[in-house]
Amino acid sequence: MTHTDDAVAPEQEHFDALIADDSRIEPRDWMPEAYRKTLTRQISQHAHSEIIGMQPEANWITRAPSLKRKSILMAKVQDEAGHGLYLYSSAETLGTPRPVLNDQLLTGRAKYSSIFNYPARTWADMGAIGWLVDGAAICNQVPLCRASYGPYGRAMVRICKEESFHQRQGWEILYELSHGTDAQKKMAQDAVDRFYGPALQMFGPPDADSPNSQQSMAWNIKRFSNDELRQRFVDMIVPQAEALGLTLPDPDLVWNEERQHYDYGELDWDEFMSVIKGRGPCSVQRMKRRREAHENGAWVREAAAAYAERQAARAAEAANHEDHETETAPSSQRPAAQLIGA
Ligand code: 3HC
């Protein structure tokens, strides 16, 4: 089908109407290539973040201070693996197979969240990651439950429920430490000091430097800009930090009566750019570990593929057998439709 330059193709018109109506786009629907591309980019980056994000916490499973803490942390890391899988499945519905997406991560062509390039040095970091990193993730991701692309929005609903539990467990770790011995309180404060800035950067660059936001908001993928969500997060954590008895490491953090929001200081955007270009403190280590895990898991993928092949062969054999039985069965046992030649 061809269209003149100024005529809007009917399929584009239908897509535009669905977006204007705040309806959902489903995999069967026609969509502009740019919409497909931006979603594949965002969802796959998100999936990669969940998978790489398992590393800083997995390092602490064997060092958790009690069996209870260990099992909670293990469950959390497993949730993150699950989030990665829902998100890869959601991205696949847009047409790019998972091995291709995985290859983009392993070859360093795809981004993942800047936050996971920072080290987790102490047990208190498990608390700061839960409270600040998962807290920022929830703030950013709750609006994504209403993303215009159906499979993404639906995946986000379950992810956000689990993230709420993650944030609570982080808060609880920090609360216990900040109400413990002086050394424990110091450890909690040190963790918050190191994770505060990078957690605020998770929302992405300032709006003026965010090339994708405007179009993503016009398509109802993102519902709020990076700065709007960052502000919402700052407003949320200031009273929470007070309840913890900890301080946030920003001398410019002050309530602005006129704006009815907290003002906060400039973040280190040079550091952010350097981290997302693969020069973060743990970038090399994270990618090395991911490649090793992928290689070590080769036998699992081979076994799963061999099993799937065998199941498919058995199903085909059973179907053949059934056809043969039906053809040779006495006419009284054949389905009526077959007897009348339908
Ligand atoms: N880390 C790494 N890259 C980032 C980034 C960050 N914190 N913030 C932005 N970027 C990248 C963007 O991906 C984009 O790169 P590209 O154009 O080369 O793909 C570039 O910087 C410009 O940024 P934009 O603001 O224009 O990009 P977006 O409109 O895509 O907004 C986003 C960035 C807010 C992160 C958005 O993609 C988003 O909301 N994504 C979904 C949520 C997500 O991926 N979260 C990651 C954390 S997952 C997590 O926290 C797991 C949990 O268990 C803790």
GROMACS .gro file of N, CA and C and ligand atoms in nm, residues 41-42 45-46 49-50 80 83 111-116 133-134 137 140-141 144 152 163 166 201-205 209-213 216 222 226 272 276, ligand 1:
model
  168
   41ARG      N    1   1.437  -0.078   2.316
   41ARG     CA    2   1.554  -0.021   2.384
   41ARG      C    3   1.528  -0.009   2.534
   42GLN      N    4   1.418   0.054   2.570
   42GLN     CA    5   1.392   0.079   2.712
   42GLN      C    6   1.368  -0.052   2.789
   45GLN      N    7   1.693  -0.260   2.815
   45GLN     CA    8   1.787  -0.199   2.911
   45GLN      C    9   1.740  -0.227   3.053
   46HIS      N   10   1.610  -0.221   3.070
   46HIS     CA   11   1.553  -0.247   3.202
   46HIS      C   12   1.579  -0.394   3.242
   49SER      N   13   1.930  -0.442   3.339
   49SER     CA   14   1.956  -0.383   3.471
   49SER      C   15   1.918  -0.480   3.581
   50GLU      N   16   1.805  -0.547   3.563
   50GLU     CA   17   1.761  -0.643   3.665
   50GLU      C   18   1.862  -0.757   3.676
   80GLU      N   19   1.469  -1.056   4.133
   80GLU     CA   20   1.529  -0.974   4.027
   80GLU      C   21   1.552  -1.056   3.900
   83HIS      N   22   1.224  -1.068   3.738
   83HIS     CA   23   1.190  -0.942   3.669
   83HIS      C   24   1.259  -0.937   3.533
  111LYS      N   25   2.295  -0.062   2.716
  111LYS     CA   26   2.319  -0.002   2.849
  111LYS      C   27   2.242  -0.080   2.955
  112TYR      N   28   2.284  -0.064   3.078
  112TYR     CA   29   2.205  -0.107   3.194
  112TYR      C   30   2.223   0.001   3.300
  113SER      N   31   2.139  -0.004   3.404
  113SER     CA   32   2.136   0.109   3.497
  113SER      C   33   2.272   0.140   3.560
  114SER      N   34   2.304   0.269   3.560
  114SER     CA   35   2.430   0.319   3.616
  114SER      C   36   2.453   0.270   3.759
  115ILE      N   37   2.346   0.257   3.836
  115ILE     CA   38   2.360   0.229   3.980
  115ILE      C   39   2.433   0.097   4.008
  116PHE      N   40   2.422   0.003   3.916
  116PHE     CA   41   2.479  -0.129   3.945
  116PHE      C   42   2.629  -0.137   3.916
  133VAL      N   43   1.782   0.244   4.631
  133VAL     CA   44   1.782   0.199   4.490
  133VAL      C   45   1.646   0.140   4.453
  134ASP      N   46   1.594   0.052   4.538
  134ASP     CA   47   1.462  -0.004   4.507
  134ASP      C   48   1.354   0.102   4.524
  137ALA      N   49   1.361   0.288   4.214
  137ALA     CA   50   1.304   0.203   4.109
  137ALA      C   51   1.151   0.207   4.115
  140ASN      N   52   1.011   0.534   3.985
  140ASN     CA   53   1.022   0.541   3.839
  140ASN      C   54   0.925   0.443   3.771
  141GLN      N   55   0.903   0.328   3.837
  141GLN     CA   56   0.835   0.220   3.766
  141GLN      C   57   0.684   0.213   3.788
  144LEU      N   58   0.508   0.334   3.506
  144LEU     CA   59   0.525   0.248   3.387
  144LEU      C   60   0.419   0.137   3.382
  152TYR      N   61   0.436  -0.457   2.846
  152TYR     CA   62   0.528  -0.388   2.937
  152TYR      C   63   0.453  -0.345   3.064
  163GLU      N   64   0.899  -0.501   4.417
  163GLU     CA   65   0.993  -0.394   4.455
  163GLU      C   66   0.954  -0.330   4.587
  166HIS      N   67   1.103  -0.524   4.847
  166HIS     CA   68   1.248  -0.503   4.850
  166HIS      C   69   1.281  -0.374   4.926
  201GLN      N   70   2.058   0.961   4.038
  201GLN     CA   71   2.093   0.959   3.895
  201GLN      C   72   2.022   0.847   3.820
  202MET      N   73   1.966   0.750   3.893
  202MET     CA   74   1.894   0.641   3.825
  202MET      C   75   1.781   0.694   3.737
  203PHE      N   76   1.725   0.812   3.773
  203PHE     CA   77   1.612   0.866   3.698
  203PHE      C   78   1.653   0.918   3.560
  204GLY      N   79   1.783   0.916   3.533
  204GLY     CA   80   1.830   0.961   3.402
  204GLY      C   81   1.878   1.104   3.405
  205PRO      N   82   1.933   1.152   3.292
  205PRO     CA   83   1.988   1.288   3.288
  205PRO      C   84   1.879   1.393   3.310
  209ASP      N   85   1.868   1.742   2.899
  209ASP     CA   86   1.967   1.655   2.832
  209ASP      C   87   1.913   1.515   2.808
  210SER      N   88   1.782   1.501   2.810
  210SER     CA   89   1.722   1.367   2.792
  210SER      C   90   1.663   1.358   2.652
  211PRO      N   91   1.735   1.298   2.557
  211PRO     CA   92   1.689   1.299   2.418
  211PRO      C   93   1.560   1.220   2.393
  212ASN      N   94   1.532   1.121   2.480
  212ASN     CA   95   1.418   1.032   2.452
  212ASN      C   96   1.287   1.070   2.521
  213SER      N   97   1.298   1.152   2.627
  213SER     CA   98   1.180   1.173   2.713
  213SER      C   99   1.058   1.228   2.640
  216SER      N  100   0.886   0.975   2.422
  216SER     CA  101   0.833   0.865   2.504
  216SER      C  102   0.710   0.909   2.583
  222LYS      N  103   0.653   0.681   2.890
  222LYS     CA  104   0.686   0.749   3.015
  222LYS      C  105   0.571   0.844   3.047
  226ASN      N  106   1.215   1.277   3.370
  226ASN     CA  107   1.318   1.232   3.464
  226ASN      C  108   1.324   1.323   3.587
  272PHE      N  109   2.817   1.057   3.608
  272PHE     CA  110   2.709   0.976   3.550
  272PHE      C  111   2.742   0.937   3.406
  276ILE      N  112   2.786   0.557   3.258
  276ILE     CA  113   2.702   0.492   3.155
  276ILE      C  114   2.783   0.460   3.028
  3433HC     N1  115   2.173   0.435   3.373
  3433HC     C1  116   2.217   0.402   3.250
  3433HC     N2  117   2.174   0.465   3.138
  3433HC     C2  118   2.082   0.563   3.155
  3433HC     C3  119   2.032   0.601   3.280
  3433HC     C4  120   2.081   0.532   3.392
  3433HC     N3  121   2.042   0.562   3.516
  3433HC     N4  122   1.943   0.700   3.263
  3433HC     C5  123   1.938   0.726   3.132
  3433HC     N5  124   2.021   0.643   3.067
  3433HC     C6  125   2.050   0.641   2.925
  3433HC     C7  126   1.924   0.611   2.846
  3433HC     O1  127   1.904   0.471   2.837
  3433HC     C8  128   1.957   0.676   2.714
  3433HC     O2  129   2.046   0.594   2.643
  3433HC     P1  130   2.024   0.549   2.488
  3433HC     O3  131   1.949   0.661   2.421
  3433HC     O4  132   2.161   0.526   2.438
  3433HC     O5  133   1.944   0.426   2.493
  3433HC     C9  134   2.034   0.800   2.755
  3433HC     O6  135   2.087   0.771   2.884
  3433HC    C10  136   1.952   0.926   2.758
  3433HC     O7  137   1.853   0.919   2.861
  3433HC     P2  138   1.698   0.949   2.839
  3433HC     O8  139   1.647   1.016   2.960
  3433HC     O9  140   1.676   1.015   2.709
  3433HC    O10  141   1.643   0.797   2.829
  3433HC     P3  142   1.501   0.739   2.863
  3433HC    O11  143   1.392   0.829   2.814
  3433HC    O12  144   1.498   0.599   2.819
  3433HC    O13  145   1.493   0.746   3.025
  3433HC    C11  146   1.503   0.589   3.206
  3433HC    C12  147   1.581   0.670   3.104
  3433HC    C13  148   1.435   0.685   3.303
  3433HC    C14  149   1.599   0.499   3.282
  3433HC    C15  150   1.394   0.508   3.131
  3433HC    O14  151   1.454   0.431   3.030
  3433HC    C16  152   1.316   0.415   3.221
  3433HC    O15  153   1.228   0.459   3.292
  3433HC     N6  154   1.344   0.285   3.211
  3433HC    C17  155   1.273   0.181   3.282
  3433HC    C18  156   1.324   0.160   3.420
  3433HC    C19  157   1.465   0.110   3.425
  3433HC    O16  158   1.525   0.068   3.329
  3433HC     N7  159   1.524   0.111   3.543
  3433HC    C20  160   1.659   0.063   3.563
  3433HC    C21  161   1.678   0.027   3.700
  3433HC     S1  162   1.613  -0.136   3.725
  3433HC    C22  163   1.617  -0.155   3.882
  3433HC    O17  164   1.634  -0.059   3.944
  3433HC    C23  165   1.607  -0.294   3.935
  3433HC    C24  166   1.565  -0.304   4.074
  3433HC    O18  167   1.568  -0.435   4.114
  3433HC    C25  168   1.643  -0.218   4.164
   0.00000   0.00000   0.00000
